[in-house]
Short mmCIF file of C-alpha atoms in Angstrom, two decimals:
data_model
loop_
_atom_site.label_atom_id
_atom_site.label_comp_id
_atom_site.label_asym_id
_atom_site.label_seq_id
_atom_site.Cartn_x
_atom_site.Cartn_y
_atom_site.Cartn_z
CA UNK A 1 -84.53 86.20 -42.76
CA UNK A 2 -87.90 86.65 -40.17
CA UNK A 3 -88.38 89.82 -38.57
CA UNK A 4 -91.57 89.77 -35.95
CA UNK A 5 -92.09 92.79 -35.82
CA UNK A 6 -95.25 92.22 -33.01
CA UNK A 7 -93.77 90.40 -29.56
CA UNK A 8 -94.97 91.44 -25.80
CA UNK A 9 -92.93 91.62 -22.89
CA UNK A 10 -96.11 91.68 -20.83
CA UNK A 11 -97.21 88.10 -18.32
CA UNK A 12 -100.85 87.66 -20.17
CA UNK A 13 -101.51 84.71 -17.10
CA UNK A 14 -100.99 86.60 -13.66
CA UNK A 15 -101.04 83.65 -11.58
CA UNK A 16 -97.41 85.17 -10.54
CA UNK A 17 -95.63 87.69 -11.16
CA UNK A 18 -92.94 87.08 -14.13
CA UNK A 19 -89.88 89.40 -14.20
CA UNK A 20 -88.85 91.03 -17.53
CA UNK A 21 -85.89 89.28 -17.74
CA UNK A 22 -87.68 86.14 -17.23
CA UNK A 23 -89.91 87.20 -19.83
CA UNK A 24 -86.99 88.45 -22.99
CA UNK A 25 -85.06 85.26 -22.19
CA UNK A 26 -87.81 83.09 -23.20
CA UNK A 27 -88.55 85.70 -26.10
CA UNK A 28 -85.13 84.85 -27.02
CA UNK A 29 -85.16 81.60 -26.70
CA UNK A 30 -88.12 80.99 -28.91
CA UNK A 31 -86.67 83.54 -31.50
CA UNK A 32 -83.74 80.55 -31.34
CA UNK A 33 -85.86 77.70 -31.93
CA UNK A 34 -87.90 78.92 -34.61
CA UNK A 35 -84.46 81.09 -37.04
CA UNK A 36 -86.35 84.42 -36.07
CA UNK A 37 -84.03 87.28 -36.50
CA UNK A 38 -85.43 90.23 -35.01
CA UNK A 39 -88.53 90.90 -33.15
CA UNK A 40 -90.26 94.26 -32.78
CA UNK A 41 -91.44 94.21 -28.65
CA UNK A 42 -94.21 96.35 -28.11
CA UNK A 43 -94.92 98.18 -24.85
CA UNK A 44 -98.23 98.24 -23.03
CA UNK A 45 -100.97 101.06 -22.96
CA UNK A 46 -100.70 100.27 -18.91
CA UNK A 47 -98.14 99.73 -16.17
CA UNK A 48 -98.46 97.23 -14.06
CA UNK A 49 -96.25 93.92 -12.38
CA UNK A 50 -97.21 92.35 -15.13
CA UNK A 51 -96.82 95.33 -17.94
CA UNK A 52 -93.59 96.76 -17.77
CA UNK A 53 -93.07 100.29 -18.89
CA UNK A 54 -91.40 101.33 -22.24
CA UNK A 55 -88.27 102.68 -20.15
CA UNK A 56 -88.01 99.28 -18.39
CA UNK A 57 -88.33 97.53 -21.87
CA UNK A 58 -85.70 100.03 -23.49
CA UNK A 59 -83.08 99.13 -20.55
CA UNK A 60 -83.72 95.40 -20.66
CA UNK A 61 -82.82 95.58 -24.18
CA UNK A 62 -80.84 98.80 -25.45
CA UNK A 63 -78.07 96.28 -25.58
CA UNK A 64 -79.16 93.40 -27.77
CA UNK A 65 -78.99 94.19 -31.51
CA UNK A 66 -81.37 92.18 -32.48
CA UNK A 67 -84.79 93.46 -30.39
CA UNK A 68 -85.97 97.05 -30.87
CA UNK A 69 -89.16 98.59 -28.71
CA UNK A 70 -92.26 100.10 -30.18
CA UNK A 71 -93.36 102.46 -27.15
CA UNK A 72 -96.65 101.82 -26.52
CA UNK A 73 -98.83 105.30 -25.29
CA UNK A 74 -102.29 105.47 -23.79
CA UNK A 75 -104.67 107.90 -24.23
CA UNK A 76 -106.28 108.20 -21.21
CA UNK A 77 -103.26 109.08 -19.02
CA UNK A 78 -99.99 110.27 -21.59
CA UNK A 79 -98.60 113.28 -19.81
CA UNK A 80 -96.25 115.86 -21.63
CA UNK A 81 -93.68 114.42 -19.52
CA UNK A 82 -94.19 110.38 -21.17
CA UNK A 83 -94.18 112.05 -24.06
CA UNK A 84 -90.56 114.18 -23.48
CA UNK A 85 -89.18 110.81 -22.58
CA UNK A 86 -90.48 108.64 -25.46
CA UNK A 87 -89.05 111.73 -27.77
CA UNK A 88 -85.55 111.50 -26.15
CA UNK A 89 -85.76 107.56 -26.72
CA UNK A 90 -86.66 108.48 -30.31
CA UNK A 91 -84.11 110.89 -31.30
CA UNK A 92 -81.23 108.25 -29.28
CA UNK A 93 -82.85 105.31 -31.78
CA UNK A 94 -84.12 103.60 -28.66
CA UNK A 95 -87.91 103.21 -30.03
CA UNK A 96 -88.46 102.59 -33.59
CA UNK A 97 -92.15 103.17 -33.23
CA UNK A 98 -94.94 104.58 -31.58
CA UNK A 99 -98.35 102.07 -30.50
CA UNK A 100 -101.86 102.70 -29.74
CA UNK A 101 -104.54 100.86 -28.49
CA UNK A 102 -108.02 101.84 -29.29
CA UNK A 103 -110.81 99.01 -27.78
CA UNK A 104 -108.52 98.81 -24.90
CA UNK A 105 -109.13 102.18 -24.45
CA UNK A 106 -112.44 103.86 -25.62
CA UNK A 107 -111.38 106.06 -28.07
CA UNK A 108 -111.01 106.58 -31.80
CA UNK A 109 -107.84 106.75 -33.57
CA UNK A 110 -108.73 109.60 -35.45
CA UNK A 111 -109.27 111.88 -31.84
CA UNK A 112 -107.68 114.97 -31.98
CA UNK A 113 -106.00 114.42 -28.66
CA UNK A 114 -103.73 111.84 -31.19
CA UNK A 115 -102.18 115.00 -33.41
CA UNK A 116 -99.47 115.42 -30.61
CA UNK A 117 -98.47 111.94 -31.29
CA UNK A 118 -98.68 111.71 -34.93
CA UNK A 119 -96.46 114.39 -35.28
CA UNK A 120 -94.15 112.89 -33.12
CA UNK A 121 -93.98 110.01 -35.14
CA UNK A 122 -93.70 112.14 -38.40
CA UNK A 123 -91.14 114.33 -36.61
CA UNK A 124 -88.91 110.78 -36.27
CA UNK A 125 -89.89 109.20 -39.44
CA UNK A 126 -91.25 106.27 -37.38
CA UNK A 127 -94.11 104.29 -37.53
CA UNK A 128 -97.86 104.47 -34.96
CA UNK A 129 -99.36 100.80 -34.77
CA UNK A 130 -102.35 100.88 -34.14
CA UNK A 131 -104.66 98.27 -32.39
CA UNK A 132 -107.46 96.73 -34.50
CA UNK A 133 -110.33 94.28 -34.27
CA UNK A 134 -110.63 91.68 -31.71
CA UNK A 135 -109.40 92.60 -28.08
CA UNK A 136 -107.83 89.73 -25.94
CA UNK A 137 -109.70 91.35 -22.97
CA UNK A 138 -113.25 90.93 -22.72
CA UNK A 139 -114.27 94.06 -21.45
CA UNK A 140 -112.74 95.79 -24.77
CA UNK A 141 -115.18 97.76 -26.94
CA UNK A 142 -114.29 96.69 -30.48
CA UNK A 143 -116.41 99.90 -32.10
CA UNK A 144 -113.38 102.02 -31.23
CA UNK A 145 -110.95 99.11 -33.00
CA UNK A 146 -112.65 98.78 -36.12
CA UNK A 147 -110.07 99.51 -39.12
CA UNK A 148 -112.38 102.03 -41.00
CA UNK A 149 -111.38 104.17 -38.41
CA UNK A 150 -107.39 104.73 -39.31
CA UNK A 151 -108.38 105.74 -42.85
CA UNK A 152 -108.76 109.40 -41.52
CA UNK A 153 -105.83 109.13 -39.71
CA UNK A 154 -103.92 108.10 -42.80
CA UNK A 155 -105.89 110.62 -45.18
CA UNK A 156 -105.44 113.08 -42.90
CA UNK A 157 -101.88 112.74 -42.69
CA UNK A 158 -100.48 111.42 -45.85
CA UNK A 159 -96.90 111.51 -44.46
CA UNK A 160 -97.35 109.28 -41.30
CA UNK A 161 -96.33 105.77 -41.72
CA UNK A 162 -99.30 103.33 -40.47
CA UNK A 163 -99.76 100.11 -39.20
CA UNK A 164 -103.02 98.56 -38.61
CA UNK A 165 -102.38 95.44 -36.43
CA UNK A 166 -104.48 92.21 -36.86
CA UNK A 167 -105.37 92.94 -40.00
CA UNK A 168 -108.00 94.17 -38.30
CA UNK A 169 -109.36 90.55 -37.54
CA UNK A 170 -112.40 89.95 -37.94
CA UNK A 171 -112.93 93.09 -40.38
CA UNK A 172 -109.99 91.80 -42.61
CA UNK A 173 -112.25 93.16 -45.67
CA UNK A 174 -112.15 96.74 -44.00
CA UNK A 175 -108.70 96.58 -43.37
CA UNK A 176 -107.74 95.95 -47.16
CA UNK A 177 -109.45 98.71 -48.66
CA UNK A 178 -107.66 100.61 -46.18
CA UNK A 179 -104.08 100.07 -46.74
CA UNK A 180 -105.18 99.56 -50.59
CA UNK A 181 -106.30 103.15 -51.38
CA UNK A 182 -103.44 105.04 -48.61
CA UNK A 183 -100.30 104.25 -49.61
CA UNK A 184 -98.92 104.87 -45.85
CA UNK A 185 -101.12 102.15 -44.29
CA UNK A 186 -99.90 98.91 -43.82
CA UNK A 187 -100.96 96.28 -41.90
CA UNK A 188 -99.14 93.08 -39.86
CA UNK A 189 -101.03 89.56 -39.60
CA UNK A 190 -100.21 89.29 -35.57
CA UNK A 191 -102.61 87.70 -33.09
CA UNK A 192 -105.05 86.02 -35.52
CA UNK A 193 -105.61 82.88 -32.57
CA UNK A 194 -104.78 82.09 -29.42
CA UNK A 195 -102.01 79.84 -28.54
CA UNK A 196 -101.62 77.64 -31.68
CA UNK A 197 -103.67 77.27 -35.18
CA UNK A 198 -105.95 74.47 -35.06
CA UNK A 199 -106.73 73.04 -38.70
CA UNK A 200 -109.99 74.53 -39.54
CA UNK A 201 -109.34 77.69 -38.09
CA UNK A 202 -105.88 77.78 -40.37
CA UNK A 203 -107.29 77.43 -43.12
CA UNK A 204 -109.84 79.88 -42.70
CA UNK A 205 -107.83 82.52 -42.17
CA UNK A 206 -105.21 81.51 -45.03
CA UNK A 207 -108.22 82.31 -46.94
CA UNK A 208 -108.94 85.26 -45.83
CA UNK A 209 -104.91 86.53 -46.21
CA UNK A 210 -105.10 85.03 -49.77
CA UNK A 211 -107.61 87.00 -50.73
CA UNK A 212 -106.45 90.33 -48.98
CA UNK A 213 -103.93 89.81 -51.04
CA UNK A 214 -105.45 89.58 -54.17
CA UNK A 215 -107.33 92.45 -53.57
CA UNK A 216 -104.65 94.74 -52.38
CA UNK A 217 -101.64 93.35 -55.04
CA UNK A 218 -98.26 92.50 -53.90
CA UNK A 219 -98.42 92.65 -50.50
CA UNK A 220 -95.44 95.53 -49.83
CA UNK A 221 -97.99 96.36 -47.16
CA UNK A 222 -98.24 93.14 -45.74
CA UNK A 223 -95.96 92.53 -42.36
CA UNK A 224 -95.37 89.50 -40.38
CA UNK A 225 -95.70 89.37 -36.54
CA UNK A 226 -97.09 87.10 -34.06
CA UNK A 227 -98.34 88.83 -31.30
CA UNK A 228 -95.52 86.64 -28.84
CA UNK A 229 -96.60 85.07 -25.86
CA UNK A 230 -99.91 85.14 -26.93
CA UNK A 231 -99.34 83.48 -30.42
CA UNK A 232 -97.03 80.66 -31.24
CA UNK A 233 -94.04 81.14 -33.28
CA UNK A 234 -93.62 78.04 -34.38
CA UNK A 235 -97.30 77.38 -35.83
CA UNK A 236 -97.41 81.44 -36.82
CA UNK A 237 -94.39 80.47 -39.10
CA UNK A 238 -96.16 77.37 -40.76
CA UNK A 239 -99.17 79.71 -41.49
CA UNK A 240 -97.57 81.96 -43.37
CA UNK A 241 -95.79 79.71 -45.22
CA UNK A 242 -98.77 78.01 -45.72
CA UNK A 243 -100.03 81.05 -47.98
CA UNK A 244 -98.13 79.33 -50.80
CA UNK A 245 -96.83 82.30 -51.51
CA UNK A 246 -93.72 82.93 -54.79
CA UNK A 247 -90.96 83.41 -53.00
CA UNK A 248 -90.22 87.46 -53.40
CA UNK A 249 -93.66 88.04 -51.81
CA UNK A 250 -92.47 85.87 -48.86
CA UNK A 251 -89.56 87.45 -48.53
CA UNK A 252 -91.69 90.96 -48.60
CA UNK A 253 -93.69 89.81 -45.70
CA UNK A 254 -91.55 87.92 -43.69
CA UNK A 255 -88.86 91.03 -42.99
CA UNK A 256 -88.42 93.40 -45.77
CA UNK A 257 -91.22 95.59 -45.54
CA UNK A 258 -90.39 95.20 -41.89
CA UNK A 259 -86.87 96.50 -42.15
CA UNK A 260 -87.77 99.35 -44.54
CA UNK A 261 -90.61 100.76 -42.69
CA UNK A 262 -88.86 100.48 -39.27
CA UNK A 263 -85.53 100.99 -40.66
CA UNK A 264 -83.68 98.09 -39.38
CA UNK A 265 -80.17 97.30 -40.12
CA UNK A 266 -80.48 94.22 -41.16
CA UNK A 267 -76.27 93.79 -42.24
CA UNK A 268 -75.00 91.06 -44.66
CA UNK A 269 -78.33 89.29 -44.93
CA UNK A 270 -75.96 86.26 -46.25
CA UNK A 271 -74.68 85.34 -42.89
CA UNK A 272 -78.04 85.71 -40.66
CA UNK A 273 -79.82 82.43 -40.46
#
């Protein structure tokens, strides 16, 4: 059983325009190739032709049962109004979370301008992922991004489920006191590299999981994502596996503490591949 619970719908080249569709059939596709079972897709912060909005994502895939939407929110422009509509796609179990993106956008997670939405996400029992570390985009400003920052947000409110994303790459060491002293912060491995892991570079970072790990005990914070197109599944999957990790904390990683905190379904887990 995989759950990624950190995929994009978004066209990351812009040499053309890509349609969704275009864009969740090659999602799919890969999901295929690589035995993933469910994938988390996480809207943008922006709309543009190449970021489609969480309302487009929802329609393109209210009818698979196998890809759910984390709604992604900005905090520069959210209006009551995106917020009414990501609440009615909450309470109909269209989004199963809620995603910022601090370093993107300057601000700090812990902004009072955030309260609205982590009491939404309290309200629904659903998770905010939060951006962390390393942008993508160059003109980011990583000191809103650092993972030091969502420890007020999780002190603050002890009943909001958290997810720092990137285990706050490069801070990794930041990110593990953080979801080691508050039980509600967790944190997924997504968009560590580029593209593929090259061989020095993987083994770097299976250090640096290893000992998160052994810092933070068994990882029932720990989720596995990819940060799709961006990341490969296919070398993403030998990483983790490359942790040499027993078995039931594998098996933590790879979709439970996925399908607990999000609350998938995940049915007969005998007859998914």
């Amino acid at each position: 059983m995989i759950i990624d619970c950190h995929t994009h719908l978004n066209n990351y080249h812009e040499e053309r325009v890509v349609s969704i569709k275009e864009c969740l059939d090659k999602l799919q596709a890969d999901m295929h190739d690589n035995r993933v079972d469910y994938a988390m897709v996480l809207s943008s912060y922006k709309i543009t032709e190449h970021r489609p909005a969480t309302r487009d994502v929802v329609a393109a895939t209210r009818d698979l049962d196998n890809i759910f939407v984390v709604a992604g929110i900005s905090y520069l422009h959210y209006k009551q109004r995106d917020l009414r509509e990501i609440a009615d796609f909450l309470a109909d179990g269209l989004v199963k979370g809620l995603k910022l993106y601090p370093g993107y956008e300057p601000f700090y997670p812990h902004d009072n301008r955030l309260q609205v939405i982590y009491d939404l996400a309290m309200e629904f029992d659903v998770p905010v992922m939060i951006h962390s570390g390393d942008t993508y985009s160059p003109t980011g400003k990583v000191r809103f991004s650092h993972p030091l920052h969502i420890d007020d947000v999780a002190v603050d409110n002890p009943d909001l489920k958290l997810v720092i994303c990137h285990v706050g790459n490069p801070w990794i060491r930041d990110c593990m006191e953080v979801v080691y002293k508050n039980e509600n912060a967790h944190a997924d491995i997504s968009g560590l590299v580029l593209g593929d892991f090259e061989d020095r570079f993987e083994k770097f970072m299976l250090q640096e999981i290893r000992e998160m790990i052994l810092y933070a005990g068994e990882p029932k914070y720990l989720l596995y994502g990819t940060d799709w197109p961006i990341c490969g599944m296919k070398s993403y999957l030998k990483f983790i596996r490359g942790l040499g990790l027993p078995e039931k904390s594998l098996e933590l990683i790879l979709w439970k503490n996925a399908a607990r905190l999000f609350k998938i379904d995940v049915g007969d887990q005998s007859s998914l591949s």
